[in-house]
mmCIF file of C-alpha atoms in Angstrom:
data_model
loop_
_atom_site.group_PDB
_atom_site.id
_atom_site.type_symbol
_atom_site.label_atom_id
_atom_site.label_comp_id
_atom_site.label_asym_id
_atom_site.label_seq_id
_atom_site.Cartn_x
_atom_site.Cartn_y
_atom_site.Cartn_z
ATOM 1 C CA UNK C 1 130.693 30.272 51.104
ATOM 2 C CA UNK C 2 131.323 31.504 54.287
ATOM 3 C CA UNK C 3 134.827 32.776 55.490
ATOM 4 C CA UNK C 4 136.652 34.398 58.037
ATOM 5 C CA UNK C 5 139.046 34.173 60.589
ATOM 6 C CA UNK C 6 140.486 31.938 63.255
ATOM 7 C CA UNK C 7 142.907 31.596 66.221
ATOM 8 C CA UNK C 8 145.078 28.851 65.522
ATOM 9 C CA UNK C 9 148.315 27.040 67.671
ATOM 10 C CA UNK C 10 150.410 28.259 64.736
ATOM 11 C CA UNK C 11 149.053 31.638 64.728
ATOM 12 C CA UNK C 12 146.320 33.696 62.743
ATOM 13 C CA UNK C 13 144.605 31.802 59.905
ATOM 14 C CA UNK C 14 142.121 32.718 57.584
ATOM 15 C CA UNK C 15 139.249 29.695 57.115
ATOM 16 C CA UNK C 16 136.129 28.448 55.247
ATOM 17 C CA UNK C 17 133.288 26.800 57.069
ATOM 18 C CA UNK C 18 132.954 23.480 55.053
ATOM 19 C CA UNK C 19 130.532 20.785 56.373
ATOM 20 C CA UNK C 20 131.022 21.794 60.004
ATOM 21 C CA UNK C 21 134.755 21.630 60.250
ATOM 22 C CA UNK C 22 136.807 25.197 59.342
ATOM 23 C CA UNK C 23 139.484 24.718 56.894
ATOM 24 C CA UNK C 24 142.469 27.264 56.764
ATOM 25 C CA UNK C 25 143.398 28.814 53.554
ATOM 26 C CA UNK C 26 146.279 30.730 52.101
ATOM 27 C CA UNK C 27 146.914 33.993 52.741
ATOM 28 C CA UNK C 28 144.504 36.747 54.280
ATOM 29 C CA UNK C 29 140.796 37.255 54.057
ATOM 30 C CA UNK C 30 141.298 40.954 52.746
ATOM 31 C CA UNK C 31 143.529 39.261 49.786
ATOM 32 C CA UNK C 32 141.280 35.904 49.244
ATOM 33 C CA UNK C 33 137.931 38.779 48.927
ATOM 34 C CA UNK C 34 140.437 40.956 46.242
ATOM 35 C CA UNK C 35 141.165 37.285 44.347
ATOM 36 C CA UNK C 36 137.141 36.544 44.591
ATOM 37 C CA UNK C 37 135.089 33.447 44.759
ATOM 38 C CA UNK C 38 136.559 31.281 42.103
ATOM 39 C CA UNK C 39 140.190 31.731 43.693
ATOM 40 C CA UNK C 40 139.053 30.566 47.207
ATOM 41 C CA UNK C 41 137.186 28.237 46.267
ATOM 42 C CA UNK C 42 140.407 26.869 44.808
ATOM 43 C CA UNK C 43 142.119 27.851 48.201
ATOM 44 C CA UNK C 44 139.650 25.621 49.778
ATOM 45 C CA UNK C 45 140.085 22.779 47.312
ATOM 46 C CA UNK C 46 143.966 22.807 48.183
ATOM 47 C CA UNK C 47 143.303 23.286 52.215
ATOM 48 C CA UNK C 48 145.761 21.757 54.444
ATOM 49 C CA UNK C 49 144.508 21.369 57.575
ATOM 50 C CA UNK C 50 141.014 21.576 59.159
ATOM 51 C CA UNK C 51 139.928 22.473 62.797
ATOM 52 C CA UNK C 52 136.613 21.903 64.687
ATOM 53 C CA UNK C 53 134.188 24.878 64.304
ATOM 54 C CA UNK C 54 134.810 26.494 67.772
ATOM 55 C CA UNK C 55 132.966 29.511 68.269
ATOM 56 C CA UNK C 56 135.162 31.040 70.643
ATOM 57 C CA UNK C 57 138.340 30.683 68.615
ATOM 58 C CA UNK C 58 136.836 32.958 65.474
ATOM 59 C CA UNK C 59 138.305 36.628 65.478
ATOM 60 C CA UNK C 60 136.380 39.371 63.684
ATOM 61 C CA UNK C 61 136.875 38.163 60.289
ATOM 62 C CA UNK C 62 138.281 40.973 58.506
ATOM 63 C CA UNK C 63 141.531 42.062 61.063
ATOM 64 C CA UNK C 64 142.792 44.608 59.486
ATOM 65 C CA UNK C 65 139.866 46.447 57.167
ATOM 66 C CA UNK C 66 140.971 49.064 55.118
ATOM 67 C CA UNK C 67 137.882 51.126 56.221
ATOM 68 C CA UNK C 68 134.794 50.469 58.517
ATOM 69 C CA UNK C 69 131.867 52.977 57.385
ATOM 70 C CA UNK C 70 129.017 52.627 59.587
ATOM 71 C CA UNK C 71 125.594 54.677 59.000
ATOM 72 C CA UNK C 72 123.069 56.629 61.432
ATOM 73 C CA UNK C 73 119.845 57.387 61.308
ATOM 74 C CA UNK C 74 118.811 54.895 58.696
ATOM 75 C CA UNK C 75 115.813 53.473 59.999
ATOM 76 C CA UNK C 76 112.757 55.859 60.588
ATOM 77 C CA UNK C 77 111.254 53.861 64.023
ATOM 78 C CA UNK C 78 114.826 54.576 65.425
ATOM 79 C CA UNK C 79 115.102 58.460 64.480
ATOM 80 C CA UNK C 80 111.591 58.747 66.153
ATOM 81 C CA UNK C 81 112.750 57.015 69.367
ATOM 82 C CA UNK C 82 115.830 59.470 69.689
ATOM 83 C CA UNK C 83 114.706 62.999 70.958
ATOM 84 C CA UNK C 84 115.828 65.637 68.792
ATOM 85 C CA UNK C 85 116.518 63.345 66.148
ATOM 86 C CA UNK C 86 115.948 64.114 62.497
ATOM 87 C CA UNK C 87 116.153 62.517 59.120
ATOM 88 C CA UNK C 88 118.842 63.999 57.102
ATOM 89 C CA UNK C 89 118.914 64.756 53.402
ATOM 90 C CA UNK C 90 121.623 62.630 52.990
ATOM 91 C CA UNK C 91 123.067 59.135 54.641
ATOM 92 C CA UNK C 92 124.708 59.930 58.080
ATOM 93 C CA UNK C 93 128.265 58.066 57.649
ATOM 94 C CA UNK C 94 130.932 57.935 60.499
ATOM 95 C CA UNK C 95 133.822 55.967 60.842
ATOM 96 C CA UNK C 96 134.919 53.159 62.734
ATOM 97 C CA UNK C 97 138.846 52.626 63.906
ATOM 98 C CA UNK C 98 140.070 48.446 63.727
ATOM 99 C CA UNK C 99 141.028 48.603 67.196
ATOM 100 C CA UNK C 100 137.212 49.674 67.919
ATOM 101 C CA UNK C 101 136.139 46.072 66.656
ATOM 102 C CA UNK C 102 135.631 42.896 68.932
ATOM 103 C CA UNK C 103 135.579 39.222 67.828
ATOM 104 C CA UNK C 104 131.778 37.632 67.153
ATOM 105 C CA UNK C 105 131.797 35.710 70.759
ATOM 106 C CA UNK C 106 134.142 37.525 72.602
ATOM 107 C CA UNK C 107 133.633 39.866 75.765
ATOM 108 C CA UNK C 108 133.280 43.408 75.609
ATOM 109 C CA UNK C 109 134.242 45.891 78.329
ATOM 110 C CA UNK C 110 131.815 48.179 79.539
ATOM 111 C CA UNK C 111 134.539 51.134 80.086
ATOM 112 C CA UNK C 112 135.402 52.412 83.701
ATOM 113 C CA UNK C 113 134.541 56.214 82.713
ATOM 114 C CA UNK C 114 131.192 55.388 81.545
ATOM 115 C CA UNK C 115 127.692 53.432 81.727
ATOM 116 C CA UNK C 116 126.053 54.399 79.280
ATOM 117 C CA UNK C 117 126.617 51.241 77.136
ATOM 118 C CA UNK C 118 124.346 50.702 74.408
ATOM 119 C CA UNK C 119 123.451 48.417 71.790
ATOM 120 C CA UNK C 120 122.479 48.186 68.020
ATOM 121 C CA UNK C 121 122.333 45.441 66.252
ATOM 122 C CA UNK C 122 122.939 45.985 62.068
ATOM 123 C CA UNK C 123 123.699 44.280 58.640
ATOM 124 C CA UNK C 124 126.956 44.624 57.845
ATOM 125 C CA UNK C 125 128.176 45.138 53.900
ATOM 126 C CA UNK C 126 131.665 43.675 52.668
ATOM 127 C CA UNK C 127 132.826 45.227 49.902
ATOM 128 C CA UNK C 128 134.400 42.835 47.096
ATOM 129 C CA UNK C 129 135.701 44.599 44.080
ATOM 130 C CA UNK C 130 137.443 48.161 44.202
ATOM 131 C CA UNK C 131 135.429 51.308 42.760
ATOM 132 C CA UNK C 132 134.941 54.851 42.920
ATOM 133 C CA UNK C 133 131.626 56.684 41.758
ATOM 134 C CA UNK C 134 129.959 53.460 41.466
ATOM 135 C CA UNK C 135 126.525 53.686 39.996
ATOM 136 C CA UNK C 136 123.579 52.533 42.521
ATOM 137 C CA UNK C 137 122.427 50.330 39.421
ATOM 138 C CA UNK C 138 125.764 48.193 39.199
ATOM 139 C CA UNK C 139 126.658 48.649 43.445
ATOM 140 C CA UNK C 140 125.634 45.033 43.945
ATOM 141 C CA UNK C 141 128.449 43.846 41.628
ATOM 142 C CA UNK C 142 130.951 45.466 44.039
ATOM 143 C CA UNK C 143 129.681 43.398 47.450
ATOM 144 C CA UNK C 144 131.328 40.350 48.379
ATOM 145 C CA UNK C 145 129.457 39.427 51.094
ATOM 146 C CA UNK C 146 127.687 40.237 54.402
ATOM 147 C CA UNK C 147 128.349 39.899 58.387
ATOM 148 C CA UNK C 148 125.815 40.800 61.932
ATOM 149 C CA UNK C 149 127.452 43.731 63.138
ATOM 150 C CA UNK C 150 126.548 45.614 66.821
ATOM 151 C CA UNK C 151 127.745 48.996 66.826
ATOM 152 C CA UNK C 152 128.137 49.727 70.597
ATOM 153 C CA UNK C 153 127.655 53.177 71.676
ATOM 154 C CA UNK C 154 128.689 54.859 74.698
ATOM 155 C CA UNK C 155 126.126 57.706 74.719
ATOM 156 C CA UNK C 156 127.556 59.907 76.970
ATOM 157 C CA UNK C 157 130.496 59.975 74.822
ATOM 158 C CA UNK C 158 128.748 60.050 71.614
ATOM 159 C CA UNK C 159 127.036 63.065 73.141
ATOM 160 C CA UNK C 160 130.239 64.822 73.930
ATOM 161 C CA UNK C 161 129.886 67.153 70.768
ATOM 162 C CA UNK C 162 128.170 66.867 67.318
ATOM 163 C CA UNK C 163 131.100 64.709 66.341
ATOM 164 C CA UNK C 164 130.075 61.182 66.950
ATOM 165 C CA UNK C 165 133.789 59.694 66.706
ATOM 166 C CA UNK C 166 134.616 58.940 70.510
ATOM 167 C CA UNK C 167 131.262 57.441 71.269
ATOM 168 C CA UNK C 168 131.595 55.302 68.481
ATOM 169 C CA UNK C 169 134.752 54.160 69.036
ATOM 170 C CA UNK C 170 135.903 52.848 72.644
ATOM 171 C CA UNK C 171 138.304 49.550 71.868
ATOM 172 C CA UNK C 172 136.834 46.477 71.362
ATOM 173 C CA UNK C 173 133.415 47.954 71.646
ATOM 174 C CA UNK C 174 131.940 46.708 67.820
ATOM 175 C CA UNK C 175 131.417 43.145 67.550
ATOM 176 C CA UNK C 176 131.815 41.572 63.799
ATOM 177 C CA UNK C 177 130.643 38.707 62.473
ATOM 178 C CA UNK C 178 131.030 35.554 63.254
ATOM 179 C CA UNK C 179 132.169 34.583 59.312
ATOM 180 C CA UNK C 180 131.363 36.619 55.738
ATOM 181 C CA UNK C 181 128.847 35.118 53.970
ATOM 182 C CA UNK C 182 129.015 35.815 50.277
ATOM 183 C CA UNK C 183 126.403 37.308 48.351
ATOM 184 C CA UNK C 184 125.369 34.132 46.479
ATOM 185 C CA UNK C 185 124.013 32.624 49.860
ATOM 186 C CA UNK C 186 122.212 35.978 50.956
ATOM 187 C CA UNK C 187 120.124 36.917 47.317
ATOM 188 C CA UNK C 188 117.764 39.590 49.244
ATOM 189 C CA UNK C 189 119.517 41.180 51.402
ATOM 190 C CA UNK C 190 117.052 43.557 51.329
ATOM 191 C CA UNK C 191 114.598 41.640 53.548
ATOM 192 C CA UNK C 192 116.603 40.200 56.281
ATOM 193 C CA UNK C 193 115.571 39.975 60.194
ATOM 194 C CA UNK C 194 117.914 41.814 62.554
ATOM 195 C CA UNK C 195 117.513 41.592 66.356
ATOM 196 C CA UNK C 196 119.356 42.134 69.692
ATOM 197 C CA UNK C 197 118.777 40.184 72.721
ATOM 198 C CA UNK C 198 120.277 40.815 75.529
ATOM 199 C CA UNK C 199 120.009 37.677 78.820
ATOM 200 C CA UNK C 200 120.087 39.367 82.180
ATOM 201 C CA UNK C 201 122.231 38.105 84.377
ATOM 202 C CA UNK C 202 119.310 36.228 85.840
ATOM 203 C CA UNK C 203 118.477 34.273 82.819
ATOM 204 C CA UNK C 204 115.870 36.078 81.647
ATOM 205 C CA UNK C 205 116.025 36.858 78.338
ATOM 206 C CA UNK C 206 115.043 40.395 76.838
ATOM 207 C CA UNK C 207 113.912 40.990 72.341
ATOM 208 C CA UNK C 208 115.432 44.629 72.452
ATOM 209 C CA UNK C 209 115.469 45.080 68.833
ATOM 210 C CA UNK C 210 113.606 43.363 66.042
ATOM 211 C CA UNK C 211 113.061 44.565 62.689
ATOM 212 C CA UNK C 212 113.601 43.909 58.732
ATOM 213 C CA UNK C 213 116.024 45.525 56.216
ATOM 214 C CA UNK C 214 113.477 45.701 53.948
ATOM 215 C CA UNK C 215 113.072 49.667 56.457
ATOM 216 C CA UNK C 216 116.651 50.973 55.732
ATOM 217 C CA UNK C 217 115.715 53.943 54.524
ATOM 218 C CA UNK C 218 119.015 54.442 52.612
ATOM 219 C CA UNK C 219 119.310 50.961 50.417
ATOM 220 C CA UNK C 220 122.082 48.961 50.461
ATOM 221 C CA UNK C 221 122.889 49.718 46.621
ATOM 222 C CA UNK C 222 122.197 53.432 47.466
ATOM 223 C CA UNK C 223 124.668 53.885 50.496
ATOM 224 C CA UNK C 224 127.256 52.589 48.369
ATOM 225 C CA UNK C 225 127.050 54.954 45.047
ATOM 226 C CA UNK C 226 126.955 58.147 47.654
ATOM 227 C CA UNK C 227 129.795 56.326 49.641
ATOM 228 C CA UNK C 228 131.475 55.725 46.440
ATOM 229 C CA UNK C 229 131.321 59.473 45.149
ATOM 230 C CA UNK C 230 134.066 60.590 48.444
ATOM 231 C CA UNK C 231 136.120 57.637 48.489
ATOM 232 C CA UNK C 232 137.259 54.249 46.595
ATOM 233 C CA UNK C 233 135.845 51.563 48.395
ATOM 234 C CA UNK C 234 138.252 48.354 48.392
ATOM 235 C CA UNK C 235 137.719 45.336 48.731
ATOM 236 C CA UNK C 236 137.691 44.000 52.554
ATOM 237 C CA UNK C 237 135.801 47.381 53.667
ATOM 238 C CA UNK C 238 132.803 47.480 55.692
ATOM 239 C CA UNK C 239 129.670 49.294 55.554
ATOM 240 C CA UNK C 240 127.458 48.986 58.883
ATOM 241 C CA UNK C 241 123.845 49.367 57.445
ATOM 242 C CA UNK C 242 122.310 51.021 60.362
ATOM 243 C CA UNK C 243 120.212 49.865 63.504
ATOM 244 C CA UNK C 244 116.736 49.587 63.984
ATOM 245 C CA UNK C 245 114.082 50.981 67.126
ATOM 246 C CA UNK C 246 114.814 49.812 70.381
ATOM 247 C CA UNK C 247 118.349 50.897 71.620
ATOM 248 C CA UNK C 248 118.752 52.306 75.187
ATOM 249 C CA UNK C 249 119.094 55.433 74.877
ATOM 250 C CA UNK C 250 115.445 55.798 73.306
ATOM 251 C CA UNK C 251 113.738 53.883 76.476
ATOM 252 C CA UNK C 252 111.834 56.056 79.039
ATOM 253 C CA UNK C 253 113.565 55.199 81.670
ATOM 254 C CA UNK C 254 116.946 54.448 79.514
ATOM 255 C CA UNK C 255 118.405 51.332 79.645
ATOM 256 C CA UNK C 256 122.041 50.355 79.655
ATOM 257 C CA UNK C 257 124.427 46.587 79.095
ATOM 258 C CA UNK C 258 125.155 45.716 82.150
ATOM 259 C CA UNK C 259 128.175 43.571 83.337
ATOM 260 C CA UNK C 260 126.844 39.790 83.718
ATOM 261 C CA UNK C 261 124.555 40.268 80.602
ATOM 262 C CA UNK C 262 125.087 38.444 77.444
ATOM 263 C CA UNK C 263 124.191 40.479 73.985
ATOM 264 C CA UNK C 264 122.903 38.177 71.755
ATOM 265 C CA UNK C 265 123.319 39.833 67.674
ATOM 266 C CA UNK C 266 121.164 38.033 65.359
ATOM 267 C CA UNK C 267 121.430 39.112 61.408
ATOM 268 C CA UNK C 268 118.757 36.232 58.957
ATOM 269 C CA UNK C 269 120.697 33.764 56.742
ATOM 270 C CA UNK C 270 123.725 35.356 57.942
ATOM 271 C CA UNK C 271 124.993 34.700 61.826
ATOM 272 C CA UNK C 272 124.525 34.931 65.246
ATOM 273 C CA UNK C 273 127.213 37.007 67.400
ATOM 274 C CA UNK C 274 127.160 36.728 71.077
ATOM 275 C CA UNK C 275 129.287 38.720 73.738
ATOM 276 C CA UNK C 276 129.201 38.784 77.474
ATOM 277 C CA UNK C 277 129.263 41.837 79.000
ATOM 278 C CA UNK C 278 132.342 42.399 81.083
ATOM 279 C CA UNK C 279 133.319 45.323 83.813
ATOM 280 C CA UNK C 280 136.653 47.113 82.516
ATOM 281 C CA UNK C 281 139.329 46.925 84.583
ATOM 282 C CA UNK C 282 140.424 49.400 86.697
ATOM 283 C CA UNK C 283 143.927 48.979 84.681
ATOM 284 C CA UNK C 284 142.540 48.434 81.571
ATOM 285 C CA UNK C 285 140.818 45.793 79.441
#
């Protein structure tokens, strides 16, 4: 199944892609992941009312997740490509803020005081069941599902100090998406394609990242018994896997998004995301 979030006349509804249409469902995503698949799959049984799938309508699926855990470093080819970067003994984890997040096809603002805009194209985890000190050999049984996730940088700002936090978290800078696919429909997620493209503003159209899960260096089942042993992970939280060789800031010369590109996220038998890139206003996005 595949669910997530749309913009509706009558407000905010939560919705499962059925045979090309979307069909809204009772109450939140965050509370239809805690009841689990058999309850919305009864919530899509009793729908009342479908809508055409319109890409531009979908919001980042999960609006309000409890937390958004994202991981550095997690790919070797990308800790070789960043100077002065080194493998640490442990999983690098930082956090994401909600308003940091950006709906799967809407634009993002490259910000006025910066433009060093990067991109990095990742798997993204959604827990399903609650635990704490979860052991790596039953970590599967606490995912419901999976998203394409592109955590945006702004390097400058990510370079500020050792603390990553600002970089990482300019609003509206980390698309997510476009729905949750559960785990049933992704069985190895440990051997998915993820890429970035970005198209110029000329057309042109530029692979900036390709690569397989099947490199994370820290597994999926792994990143969530070390997550699990500092904090209960709930259902509706996110884990961002990690990004692959290829961002900007590892070019020679570096490259940045422009405005007038569109990023292009790509994640294998889960989604496509893709965001134009848009000049911040002098006011304000």
């Amino acid at each position: 199944m595949r669910i997530g979030t749309l913009a509706t006349a009558d407000g905010v509804r939560a919705v499962a892609l059925q045979n090309g249409a979307l069909l809204e469902l009772d109450g939140s995503v965050r509370e239809l992941i805690q009841a689990g698949p058999a309850a919305i799959a009864q919530a899509i049984e009793r729908s009342p009312r479908a809508h055409p799938y319109e890409p531009s309508k979908l919001l980042t699926p999960i609006p309000d997740p409890g937390k958004v855990l994202a991981i550095g470093r997690n790919f070797a080819a990308h800790i070789e490509e960043i100077k002065g970067a080194s493998m640490a003994g442990k999983p690098v984890i930082f956090a994401r803020f909600r308003t940091s997040l950006c709906a799967p096809f809407a634009p993002i603002y490259r910000p006025r005081v910066s433009v060093q805009m990067d991109w990095e194209a990742e798997l993204a985890v959604v827990i399903g069941r609650r635990g704490r000190y979860i052991p790596e050999d039953q970590a599967m049984d606490h995912v419901f599902g999976y998203c394409a996730f592109n955590d945006i940088s702004i390097r400058d700002y990510q370079d500020h100090t050792p603390q990553w936090t600002p970089g990482k978290n300019f609003d509206g800078s980390g698309p997510f998406g476009p729905l949750i696919v559960s785990k049933d429909e992704v069985p190895e997620p440990g051997n998915l394609d993820v890429s970035c493209i970005v198209i110029l503003a000329d057309g042109t159209e530029e692979v900036r990242q390709a690569a397989n899960t099947s490199l994370l260096l820290w597994s999926i089942p792994q990143l969530i018994a070390y997550i699990s042993e500092f904090t209960t992970l709930e259902p509706g939280d996110v884990i961002a896997t990690g990004t692959p060789a290829g961002v900007g800031k590892g070019r020679n010369p570096q490259v940045w998004l422009e405005p007038g590109q569109t990023m292009i996220t790509r994640v294998e038998n889960v989604g496509e995301m893709r965001n134009q890139v848009v000049e911040e206003r002098t006011s304000g996005a």
